[in-house]
mmCIF file of C-alpha atoms in Angstrom:
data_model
loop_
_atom_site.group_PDB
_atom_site.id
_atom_site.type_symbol
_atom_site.label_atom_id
_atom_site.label_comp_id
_atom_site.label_asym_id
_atom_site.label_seq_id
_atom_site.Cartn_x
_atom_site.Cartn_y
_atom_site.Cartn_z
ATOM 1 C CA UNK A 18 -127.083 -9.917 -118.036
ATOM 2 C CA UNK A 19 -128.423 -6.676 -119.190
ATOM 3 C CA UNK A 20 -126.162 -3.432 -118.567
ATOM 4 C CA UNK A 21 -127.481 -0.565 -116.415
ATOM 5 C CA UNK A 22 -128.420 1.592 -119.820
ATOM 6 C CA UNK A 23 -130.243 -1.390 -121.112
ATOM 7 C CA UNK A 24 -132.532 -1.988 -117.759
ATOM 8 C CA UNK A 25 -133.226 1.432 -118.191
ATOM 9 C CA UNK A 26 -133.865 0.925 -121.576
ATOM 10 C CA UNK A 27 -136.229 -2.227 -121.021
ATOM 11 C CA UNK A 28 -137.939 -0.550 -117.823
ATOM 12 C CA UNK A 29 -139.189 2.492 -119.797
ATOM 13 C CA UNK A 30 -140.165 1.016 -122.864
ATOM 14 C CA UNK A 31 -142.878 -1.422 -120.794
ATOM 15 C CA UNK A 32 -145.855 -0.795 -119.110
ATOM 16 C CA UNK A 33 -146.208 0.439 -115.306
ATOM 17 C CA UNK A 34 -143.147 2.586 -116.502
ATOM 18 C CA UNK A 35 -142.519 4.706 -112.884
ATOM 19 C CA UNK A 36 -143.777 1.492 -110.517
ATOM 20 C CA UNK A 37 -140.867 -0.034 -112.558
ATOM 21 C CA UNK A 38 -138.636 2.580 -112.480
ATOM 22 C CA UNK A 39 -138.596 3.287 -108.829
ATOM 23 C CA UNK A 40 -138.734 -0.394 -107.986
ATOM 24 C CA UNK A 41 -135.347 -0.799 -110.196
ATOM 25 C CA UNK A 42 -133.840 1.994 -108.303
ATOM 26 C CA UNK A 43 -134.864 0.632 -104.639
ATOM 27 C CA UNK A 44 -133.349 -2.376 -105.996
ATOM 28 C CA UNK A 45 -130.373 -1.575 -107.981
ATOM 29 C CA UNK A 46 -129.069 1.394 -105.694
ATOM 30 C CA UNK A 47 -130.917 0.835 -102.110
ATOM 31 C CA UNK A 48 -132.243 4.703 -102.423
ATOM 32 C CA UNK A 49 -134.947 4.708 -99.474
ATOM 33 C CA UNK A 50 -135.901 8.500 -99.890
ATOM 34 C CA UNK A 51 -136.037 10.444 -102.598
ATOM 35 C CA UNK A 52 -135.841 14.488 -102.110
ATOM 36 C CA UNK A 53 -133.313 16.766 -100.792
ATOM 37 C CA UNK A 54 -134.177 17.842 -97.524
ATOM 38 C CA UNK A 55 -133.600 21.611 -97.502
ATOM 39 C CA UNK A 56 -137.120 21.997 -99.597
ATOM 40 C CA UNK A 57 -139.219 20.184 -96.622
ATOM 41 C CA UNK A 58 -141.162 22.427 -95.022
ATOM 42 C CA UNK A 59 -140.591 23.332 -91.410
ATOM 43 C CA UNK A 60 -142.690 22.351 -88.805
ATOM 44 C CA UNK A 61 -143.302 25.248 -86.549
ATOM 45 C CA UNK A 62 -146.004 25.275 -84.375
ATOM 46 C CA UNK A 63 -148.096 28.632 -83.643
ATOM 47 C CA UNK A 64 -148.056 28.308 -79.577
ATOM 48 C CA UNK A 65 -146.445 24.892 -77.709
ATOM 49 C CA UNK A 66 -146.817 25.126 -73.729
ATOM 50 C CA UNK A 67 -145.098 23.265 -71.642
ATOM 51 C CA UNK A 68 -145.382 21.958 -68.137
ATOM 52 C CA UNK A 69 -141.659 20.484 -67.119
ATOM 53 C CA UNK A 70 -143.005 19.077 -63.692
ATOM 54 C CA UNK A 71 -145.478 17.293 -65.140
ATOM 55 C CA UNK A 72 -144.019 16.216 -68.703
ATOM 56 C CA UNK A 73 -146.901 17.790 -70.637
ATOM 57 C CA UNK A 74 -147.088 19.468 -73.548
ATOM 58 C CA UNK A 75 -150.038 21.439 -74.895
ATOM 59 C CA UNK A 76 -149.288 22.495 -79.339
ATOM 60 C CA UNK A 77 -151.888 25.018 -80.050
ATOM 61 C CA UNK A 78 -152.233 25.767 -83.714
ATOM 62 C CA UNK A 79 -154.726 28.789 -84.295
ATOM 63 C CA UNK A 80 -157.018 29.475 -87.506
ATOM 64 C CA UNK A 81 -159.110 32.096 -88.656
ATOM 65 C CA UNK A 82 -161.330 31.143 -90.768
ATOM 66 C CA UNK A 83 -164.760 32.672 -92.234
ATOM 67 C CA UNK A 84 -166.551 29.002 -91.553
ATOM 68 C CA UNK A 85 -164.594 26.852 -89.104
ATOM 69 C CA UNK A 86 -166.329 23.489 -90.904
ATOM 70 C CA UNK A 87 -166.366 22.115 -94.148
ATOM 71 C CA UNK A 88 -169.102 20.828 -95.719
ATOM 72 C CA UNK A 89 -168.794 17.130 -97.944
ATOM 73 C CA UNK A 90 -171.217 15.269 -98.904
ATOM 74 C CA UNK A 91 -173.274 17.100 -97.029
ATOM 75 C CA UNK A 92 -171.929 16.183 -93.729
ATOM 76 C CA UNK A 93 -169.827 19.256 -91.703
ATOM 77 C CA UNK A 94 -166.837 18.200 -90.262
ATOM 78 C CA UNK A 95 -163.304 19.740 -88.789
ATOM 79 C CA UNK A 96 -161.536 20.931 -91.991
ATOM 80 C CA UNK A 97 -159.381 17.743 -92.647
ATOM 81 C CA UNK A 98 -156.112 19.622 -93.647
ATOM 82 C CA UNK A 99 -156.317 21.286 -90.249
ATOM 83 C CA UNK A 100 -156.495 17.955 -88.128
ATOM 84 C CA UNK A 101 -153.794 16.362 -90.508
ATOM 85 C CA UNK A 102 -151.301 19.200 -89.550
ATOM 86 C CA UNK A 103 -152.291 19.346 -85.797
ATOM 87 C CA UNK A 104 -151.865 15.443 -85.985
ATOM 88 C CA UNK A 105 -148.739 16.219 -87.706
ATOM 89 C CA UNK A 106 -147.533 17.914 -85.027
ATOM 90 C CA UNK A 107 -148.279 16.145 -81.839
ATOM 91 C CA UNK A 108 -147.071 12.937 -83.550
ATOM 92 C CA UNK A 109 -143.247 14.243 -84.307
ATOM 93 C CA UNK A 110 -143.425 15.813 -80.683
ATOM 94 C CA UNK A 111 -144.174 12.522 -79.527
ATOM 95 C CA UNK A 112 -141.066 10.614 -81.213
ATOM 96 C CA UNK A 113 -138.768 12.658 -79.287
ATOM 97 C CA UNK A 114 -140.612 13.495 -75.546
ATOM 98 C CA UNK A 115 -141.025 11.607 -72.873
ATOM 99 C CA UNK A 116 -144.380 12.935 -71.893
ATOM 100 C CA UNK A 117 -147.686 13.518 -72.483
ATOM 101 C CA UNK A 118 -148.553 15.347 -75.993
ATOM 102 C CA UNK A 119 -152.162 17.327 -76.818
ATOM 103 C CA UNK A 120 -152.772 18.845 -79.709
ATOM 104 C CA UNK A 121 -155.640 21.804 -79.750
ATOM 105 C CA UNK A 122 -157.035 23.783 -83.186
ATOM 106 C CA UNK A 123 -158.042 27.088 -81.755
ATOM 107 C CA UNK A 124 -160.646 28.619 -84.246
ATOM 108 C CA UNK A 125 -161.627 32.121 -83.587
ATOM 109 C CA UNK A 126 -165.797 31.913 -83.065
ATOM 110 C CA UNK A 127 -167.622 32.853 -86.100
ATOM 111 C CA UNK A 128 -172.006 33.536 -86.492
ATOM 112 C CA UNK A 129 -171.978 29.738 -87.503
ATOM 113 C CA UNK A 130 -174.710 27.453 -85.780
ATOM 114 C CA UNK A 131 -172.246 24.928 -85.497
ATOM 115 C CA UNK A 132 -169.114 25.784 -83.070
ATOM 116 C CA UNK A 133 -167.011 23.403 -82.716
ATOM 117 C CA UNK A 134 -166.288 22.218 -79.595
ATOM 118 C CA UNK A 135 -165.236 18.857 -79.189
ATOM 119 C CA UNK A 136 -162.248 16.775 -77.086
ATOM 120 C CA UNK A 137 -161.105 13.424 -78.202
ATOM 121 C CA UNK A 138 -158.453 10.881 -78.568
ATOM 122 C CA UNK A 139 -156.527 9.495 -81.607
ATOM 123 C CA UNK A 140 -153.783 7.264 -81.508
ATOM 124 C CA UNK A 141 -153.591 7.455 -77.682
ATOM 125 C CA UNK A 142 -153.253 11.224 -77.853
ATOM 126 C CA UNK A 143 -156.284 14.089 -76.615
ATOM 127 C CA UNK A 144 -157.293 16.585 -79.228
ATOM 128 C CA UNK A 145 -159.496 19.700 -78.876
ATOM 129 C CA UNK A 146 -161.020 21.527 -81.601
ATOM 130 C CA UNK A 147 -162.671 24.954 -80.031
ATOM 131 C CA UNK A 148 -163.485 28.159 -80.746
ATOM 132 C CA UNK A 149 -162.703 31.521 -78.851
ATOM 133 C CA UNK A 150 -165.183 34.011 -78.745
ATOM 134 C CA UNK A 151 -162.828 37.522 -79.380
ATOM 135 C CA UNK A 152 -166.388 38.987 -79.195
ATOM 136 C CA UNK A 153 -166.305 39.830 -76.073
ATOM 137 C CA UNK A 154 -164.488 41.729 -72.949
ATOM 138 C CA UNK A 155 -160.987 41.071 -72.663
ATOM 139 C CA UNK A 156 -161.630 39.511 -69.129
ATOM 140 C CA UNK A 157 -163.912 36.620 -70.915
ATOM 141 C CA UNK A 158 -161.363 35.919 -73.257
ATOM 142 C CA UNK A 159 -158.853 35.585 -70.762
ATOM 143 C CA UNK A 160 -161.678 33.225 -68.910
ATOM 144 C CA UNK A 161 -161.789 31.176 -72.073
ATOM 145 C CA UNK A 162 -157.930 30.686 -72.175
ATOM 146 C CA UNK A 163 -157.645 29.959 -68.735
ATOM 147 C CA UNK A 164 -160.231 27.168 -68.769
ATOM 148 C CA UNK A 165 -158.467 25.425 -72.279
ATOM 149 C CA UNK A 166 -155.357 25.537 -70.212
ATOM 150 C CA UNK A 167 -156.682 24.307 -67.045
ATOM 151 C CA UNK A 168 -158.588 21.357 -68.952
ATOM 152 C CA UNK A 169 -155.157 19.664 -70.437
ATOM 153 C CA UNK A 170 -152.552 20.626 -67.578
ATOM 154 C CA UNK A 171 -154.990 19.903 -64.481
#
């Protein structure tokens, strides 16, 4: 048999050089991750309420942005980085609680036609995109809030 110089001798002088090389290492050393942890970004949500009695919890990750859709292909849709993150969230929430996890991306209301507005469920969780109109008297905005928290904790 080869030594440990020559493998890595043979596996970068062939083709599919890093396939190779990572597959050797999986092999040959039974590394499952590589990456040092301390440069992983922390997950910290913007606002996460909770309701003890009834084991739900409510992440709320707010954006500001001058369009709250993007446009591909000529189709508008949620900015996909956005839903990843809030996805993010909810999901390593879930791995650890007992109870029920929504995820909501709060855009603040722009002069757009399109506002998005929209609840649904992926991966047996509920989702809200909305928008908050800061447009207006404090009173409305506190109406607003009140009725996004009423809608996931009633």
């Amino acid at each position: 048999g080869r030594s440990k110089k020559e493998d890595f001798t043979y596996f970068f002088s062939s083709p599919n050089t890093i396939l190779k090389f990572f597959i050797f290492y999986l092999k040959n050393y039974g590394i499952i991750s590589v990456g040092v942890k301390e440069y992983l970004p922390a997950m910290k949500t913007d606002i996460t309420l909770e309701d003890k009695s009834q084991k739900k919890d409510l992440i709320i990750d707010t954006k500001y942005y001058g369009r709250t859709m993007q446009s591909q292909f000529g189709k508008n849709s949620y900015h996909s980085g956005n839903m990843y993150q809030i996805h993010s969230y909810v999901s390593n929430k879930k791995a650890t609680y007992v109870g029920k996890v929504s995820g909501l991306l709060l855009y603040a209301k722009t002069d757009e036609e399109i506002t998005p507005n929209q609840k649904f469920t992926i991966s047996g969780n509920q989702f809200a995109v909305q928008t908050l109109d800061l447009n207006v008297d404090f009173s409305d905005i506190e109406k607003q809030l009140h009725d996004i928290v009423k809608f996931f904790f009633d």
